[in-house]
Short mmCIF file of C-alpha atoms and ligand atoms in Angstrom, two decimals:
data_model
loop_
_atom_site.label_atom_id
_atom_site.label_comp_id
_atom_site.label_asym_id
_atom_site.label_seq_id
_atom_site.Cartn_x
_atom_site.Cartn_y
_atom_site.Cartn_z
CA UNK A 1 128.82 19.41 99.58
CA UNK A 2 130.91 19.96 102.65
CA UNK A 3 130.96 17.98 105.89
CA UNK A 4 129.71 20.51 108.42
CA UNK A 5 130.87 20.72 112.01
CA UNK A 6 127.93 19.48 114.12
CA UNK A 7 125.84 22.11 115.90
CA UNK A 8 126.88 20.69 119.31
CA UNK A 9 130.38 22.08 118.70
CA UNK A 10 129.23 25.54 117.61
CA UNK A 11 128.85 27.26 121.02
CA UNK A 12 132.34 26.46 122.34
CA UNK A 13 134.03 27.09 119.01
CA UNK A 14 132.31 30.43 118.53
CA UNK A 15 133.11 31.47 122.09
CA UNK A 16 136.75 30.63 121.38
CA UNK A 17 136.73 32.58 118.11
CA UNK A 18 135.34 35.64 119.87
CA UNK A 19 137.80 35.38 122.75
CA UNK A 20 140.67 35.07 120.29
CA UNK A 21 139.41 38.28 118.69
CA UNK A 22 139.62 40.01 122.08
CA UNK A 23 135.89 39.93 122.91
CA UNK A 24 134.98 38.66 126.34
CA UNK A 25 131.86 40.66 127.27
CA UNK A 26 129.33 38.69 125.28
CA UNK A 27 127.15 35.59 125.23
CA UNK A 28 126.66 33.36 122.18
CA UNK A 29 123.29 31.65 121.78
CA UNK A 30 123.13 28.87 119.19
CA UNK A 31 119.61 27.76 118.27
CA UNK A 32 118.85 24.67 116.20
CA UNK A 33 115.77 26.13 114.52
CA UNK A 34 113.99 29.44 114.75
CA UNK A 35 111.68 31.58 112.66
CA UNK A 36 114.06 34.54 112.71
CA UNK A 37 117.16 35.20 114.76
CA UNK A 38 115.88 38.77 115.20
CA UNK A 39 112.83 37.38 117.00
CA UNK A 40 114.84 34.70 118.82
CA UNK A 41 117.14 37.38 120.25
CA UNK A 42 114.15 39.24 121.68
CA UNK A 43 112.54 36.07 123.06
CA UNK A 44 115.79 34.96 124.71
CA UNK A 45 116.08 38.39 126.30
CA UNK A 46 119.48 38.97 124.70
CA UNK A 47 121.29 42.06 125.86
CA UNK A 48 124.08 44.23 124.49
CA UNK A 49 127.06 42.24 123.13
CA UNK A 50 125.10 39.01 122.81
CA UNK A 51 124.85 37.15 119.53
CA UNK A 52 122.24 34.65 118.37
CA UNK A 53 123.01 32.24 115.53
CA UNK A 54 120.69 29.69 113.98
CA UNK A 55 121.47 26.36 112.36
CA UNK A 56 118.14 26.68 110.56
CA UNK A 57 116.04 29.80 110.09
CA UNK A 58 112.55 29.24 108.70
CA UNK A 59 111.12 32.75 108.29
CA UNK A 60 114.07 35.08 107.93
CA UNK A 61 113.25 38.74 107.51
CA UNK A 62 114.75 41.17 105.04
CA UNK A 63 114.64 44.94 104.69
CA UNK A 64 111.41 46.70 103.79
CA UNK A 65 109.23 43.77 104.79
CA UNK A 66 110.90 41.29 102.45
CA UNK A 67 111.80 37.72 103.32
CA UNK A 68 115.19 36.06 103.55
CA UNK A 69 115.12 32.50 102.28
CA UNK A 70 117.47 29.69 103.16
CA UNK A 71 115.29 26.56 103.12
CA UNK A 72 118.25 24.14 103.03
CA UNK A 73 120.31 25.73 105.85
CA UNK A 74 123.17 26.54 103.54
CA UNK A 75 123.89 30.06 104.75
CA UNK A 76 124.53 32.03 107.91
CA UNK A 77 121.79 33.62 109.99
CA UNK A 78 123.05 35.70 112.92
CA UNK A 79 121.78 38.57 115.03
CA UNK A 80 124.16 40.79 116.96
CA UNK A 81 122.80 42.82 119.81
CA UNK A 82 124.36 46.05 120.95
CA UNK A 83 123.28 49.25 122.60
CA UNK A 84 121.09 51.46 120.44
CA UNK A 85 123.03 53.96 118.37
CA UNK A 86 122.62 56.31 115.43
CA UNK A 87 121.19 54.24 112.53
CA UNK A 88 123.73 55.62 110.07
CA UNK A 89 126.59 54.53 112.31
CA UNK A 90 125.19 51.01 112.74
CA UNK A 91 124.52 50.69 109.01
CA UNK A 92 128.09 51.60 108.08
CA UNK A 93 129.66 49.55 110.88
CA UNK A 94 127.71 46.38 110.11
CA UNK A 95 128.31 46.65 106.37
CA UNK A 96 132.03 47.14 106.87
CA UNK A 97 132.33 44.30 109.39
CA UNK A 98 130.48 41.93 107.08
CA UNK A 99 132.62 43.05 104.15
CA UNK A 100 135.80 42.38 106.15
CA UNK A 101 134.61 38.88 106.96
CA UNK A 102 133.54 38.15 103.37
CA UNK A 103 136.88 39.35 102.04
CA UNK A 104 138.76 37.13 104.45
CA UNK A 105 136.64 34.13 103.48
CA UNK A 106 136.96 34.83 99.76
CA UNK A 107 140.51 36.10 99.84
CA UNK A 108 139.35 38.85 97.51
CA UNK A 109 137.46 42.15 97.44
CA UNK A 110 133.72 42.70 97.81
CA UNK A 111 131.56 45.76 97.17
CA UNK A 112 128.99 47.41 99.41
CA UNK A 113 125.78 48.43 97.68
CA UNK A 114 123.81 51.12 99.47
CA UNK A 115 122.53 50.87 102.05
CA UNK A 116 124.41 47.79 103.21
CA UNK A 117 124.28 44.83 100.81
CA UNK A 118 127.52 42.94 100.31
CA UNK A 119 128.04 42.36 96.60
CA UNK A 120 130.33 40.38 94.34
CA UNK A 121 130.15 40.92 90.56
CA UNK A 122 126.71 42.53 90.83
CA UNK A 123 125.21 39.73 92.90
CA UNK A 124 124.33 39.77 96.58
CA UNK A 125 126.44 37.72 98.95
CA UNK A 126 125.07 39.06 102.23
CA UNK A 127 122.27 41.26 103.51
CA UNK A 128 121.79 43.17 106.74
CA UNK A 129 118.65 44.09 108.65
CA UNK A 130 118.90 46.53 111.55
CA UNK A 131 116.01 46.95 113.98
CA UNK A 132 116.16 49.11 117.09
CA UNK A 133 114.24 49.47 120.31
CA UNK A 134 114.78 52.40 122.65
CA UNK A 135 117.82 50.78 124.23
CA UNK A 136 119.00 47.96 121.93
CA UNK A 137 119.95 47.47 118.28
CA UNK A 138 119.36 44.05 116.66
CA UNK A 139 121.71 43.67 113.72
CA UNK A 140 120.72 40.70 111.59
CA UNK A 141 123.17 39.34 109.04
CA UNK A 142 122.39 36.75 106.41
CA UNK A 143 125.27 35.44 104.32
CA UNK A 144 125.02 32.98 101.43
CA UNK A 145 127.61 30.28 102.04
CA UNK A 146 127.06 26.93 100.33
CA UNK A 147 124.13 27.54 97.97
CA UNK A 148 124.88 26.41 94.43
CA UNK A 149 121.37 26.55 93.00
CA UNK A 150 118.87 29.38 93.25
CA UNK A 151 115.21 29.75 92.36
CA UNK A 152 114.81 31.48 88.98
CA UNK A 153 113.88 34.78 90.65
CA UNK A 154 117.20 34.90 92.50
CA UNK A 155 119.54 33.27 89.99
CA UNK A 156 120.97 36.52 88.60
CA UNK A 157 120.86 38.40 91.91
CA UNK A 158 122.29 36.11 94.57
CA UNK A 159 125.66 34.43 94.97
CA UNK A 160 127.33 32.32 97.64
CA UNK A 161 130.88 31.81 98.91
CA UNK A 162 130.81 28.33 97.33
CA UNK A 163 129.95 29.77 93.92
CA UNK A 164 132.67 32.40 94.02
CA UNK A 165 135.40 30.52 95.75
CA UNK A 166 134.91 27.25 97.66
CA UNK A 167 132.42 25.43 99.91
CA UNK A 168 132.86 26.64 103.49
CA UNK A 169 131.90 25.03 106.80
CA UNK A 170 129.34 27.50 108.19
CA UNK A 171 131.09 27.33 111.55
CA UNK A 172 134.28 28.56 109.90
CA UNK A 173 132.36 31.43 108.28
CA UNK A 174 130.71 32.35 111.59
CA UNK A 175 134.06 32.15 113.35
CA UNK A 176 135.28 34.88 111.03
CA UNK A 177 132.09 36.94 110.86
CA UNK A 178 131.51 37.26 114.61
CA UNK A 179 134.86 38.80 115.58
CA UNK A 180 134.82 41.01 112.45
CA UNK A 181 131.42 42.38 113.45
CA UNK A 182 132.45 42.99 117.02
CA UNK A 183 135.53 44.81 115.76
CA UNK A 184 133.59 47.02 113.34
CA UNK A 185 130.77 47.77 115.79
CA UNK A 186 133.25 49.43 118.13
CA UNK A 187 135.37 51.14 115.47
CA UNK A 188 135.68 54.91 115.07
CA UNK A 189 133.24 56.40 112.60
CA UNK A 190 135.79 58.06 110.31
CA UNK A 191 137.63 54.75 109.84
CA UNK A 192 134.37 53.01 109.01
CA UNK A 193 133.28 55.68 106.54
CA UNK A 194 136.57 55.39 104.70
CA UNK A 195 136.25 51.59 104.59
CA UNK A 196 132.68 51.94 103.31
CA UNK A 197 133.61 54.51 100.65
CA UNK A 198 136.38 52.27 99.30
CA UNK A 199 133.85 49.52 98.66
CA UNK A 200 130.86 51.66 97.66
CA UNK A 201 129.65 50.21 94.36
CA UNK A 202 126.75 52.59 93.80
CA UNK A 203 128.24 56.08 93.98
CA UNK A 204 128.79 57.55 90.52
CA UNK A 205 126.56 55.02 88.78
CA UNK A 206 123.18 55.62 87.15
CA UNK A 207 120.38 53.72 88.83
CA UNK A 208 116.63 53.62 89.36
CA UNK A 209 114.95 53.63 92.75
CA UNK A 210 111.50 53.08 94.14
CA UNK A 211 111.01 55.72 96.80
CA UNK A 212 107.63 55.65 98.48
CA UNK A 213 105.34 55.06 95.48
CA UNK A 214 107.53 56.89 92.97
CA UNK A 215 110.22 55.68 90.57
CA UNK A 216 113.23 57.96 90.25
CA UNK A 217 116.24 57.53 87.95
CA UNK A 218 119.50 59.43 88.19
CA UNK A 219 123.21 59.38 88.92
CA UNK A 220 124.13 58.66 92.52
CA UNK A 221 126.10 61.62 93.89
CA UNK A 222 126.37 60.65 97.53
CA UNK A 223 125.45 57.64 99.63
CA UNK A 224 124.77 57.69 103.33
CA UNK A 225 123.75 54.23 104.53
CA UNK A 226 121.69 55.42 107.48
CA UNK A 227 120.03 58.49 106.01
CA UNK A 228 119.62 57.99 102.28
CA UNK A 229 121.22 58.96 99.01
CA UNK A 230 121.55 62.02 96.84
CA UNK A 231 120.59 61.59 93.22
CA UNK A 232 121.17 63.89 90.26
CA UNK A 233 118.07 63.65 88.03
CA UNK A 234 116.79 65.56 84.98
CA UNK A 235 114.65 67.54 87.41
CA UNK A 236 117.60 68.40 89.67
CA UNK A 237 119.06 66.88 92.81
CA UNK A 238 116.78 64.80 94.99
CA UNK A 239 117.36 63.14 98.34
CA UNK A 240 115.91 59.66 98.76
CA UNK A 241 115.47 58.56 102.39
CA UNK A 242 116.88 55.15 103.34
CA UNK A 243 113.77 54.10 105.26
CA UNK A 244 111.48 54.17 102.20
CA UNK A 245 113.82 53.65 99.25
CA UNK A 246 114.84 50.52 97.45
CA UNK A 247 116.78 49.99 94.26
CA UNK A 248 114.97 48.73 91.13
CA UNK A 249 116.39 46.50 88.45
CA UNK A 250 116.30 47.89 84.88
CA UNK A 251 114.11 45.01 83.67
CA UNK A 252 111.51 45.74 86.30
CA UNK A 253 111.28 49.40 85.37
CA UNK A 254 110.98 48.62 81.65
CA UNK A 255 108.19 46.11 82.13
CA UNK A 256 106.21 48.18 84.61
CA UNK A 257 106.72 51.62 83.07
CA UNK A 258 106.55 54.53 85.45
CA UNK A 259 103.44 53.51 87.35
CA UNK A 260 103.85 52.81 91.04
CA UNK A 261 105.41 49.39 91.50
CA UNK A 262 106.02 46.99 94.29
CA UNK A 263 109.68 46.49 95.24
CA UNK A 264 111.61 44.47 92.67
CA UNK A 265 112.29 41.57 94.89
CA UNK A 266 110.01 39.99 97.40
CA UNK A 267 113.07 38.20 98.63
CA UNK A 268 116.12 40.01 99.72
CA UNK A 269 119.01 37.87 98.51
C1 BTN B 1 118.16 42.25 103.47
O1 BTN B 1 119.08 42.13 102.64
O2 BTN B 1 117.04 42.66 103.17
C2 BTN B 1 118.46 41.91 104.88
C3 BTN B 1 118.49 40.42 105.12
C4 BTN B 1 118.82 40.06 106.54
C5 BTN B 1 118.69 38.59 106.82
C6 BTN B 1 119.18 38.23 108.18
S1 BTN B 1 119.33 36.50 108.43
C7 BTN B 1 119.62 36.75 110.13
C8 BTN B 1 118.70 37.84 110.58
N1 BTN B 1 117.41 37.27 110.94
C9 BTN B 1 116.44 37.68 110.11
O3 BTN B 1 115.25 37.33 110.20
N2 BTN B 1 116.93 38.49 109.18
C10 BTN B 1 118.35 38.72 109.36
#
């Protein structure tokens, strides 16, 4: 266990971390408890460049209707708000910014698994949920920080900073994540794509996906975080759209055969 900085100190310290990173046009909202920082941001009326962080998130949301669990408040839950933009740009930018932060905290490399999971040794360290309205994008980041035990369903899929490296004060992790995200969310696209490609841990590998109600296996030829991925299958090349595609684990495909399945994980970690 680590002695955490009390929540009362979070707002000023996070403001300072952002200012030190050169960001002054923002507001930081720290909430003690919320269902989801995505919802909290909307309720607060957050606008572009604001960020909402929660000490405790009780009903975190994941991609494709999944849930994001952190019942003991051991991880980070943050939502960044910025002006609406092309989904593929936001997906790359948020993945790269989170990867930069994770690498700084771990002092070592991480991978990005399409579309934007942050991975270490095949296990998920952080997940990203992007939701947009006509004028705003809500970029939700969940990072596993001090978890050392997982429910059986997550044990071989999730990992935390504490498990890989060391226990970390969540304020320290947020103080690194926030400026990294602000930096990446205003970075040129070609720089971000190069950073993404260097960490892409799916391209070239053989994998199975649930796309709509169908299971498709093949070698990943190209990944585009916002649009989808290109797969080489026995039946030729197929494009799987990001909005309706999720990756399956081998065990799940073996046990369920080729019939339509529900996504492998009801949780997103
Ligand atoms: C995923 O991997 O499916 C995405 C998980 C995103 C979780 C974060 S936690 C902060 C923000 N608030 C939410 O309700 N979800 C995101």
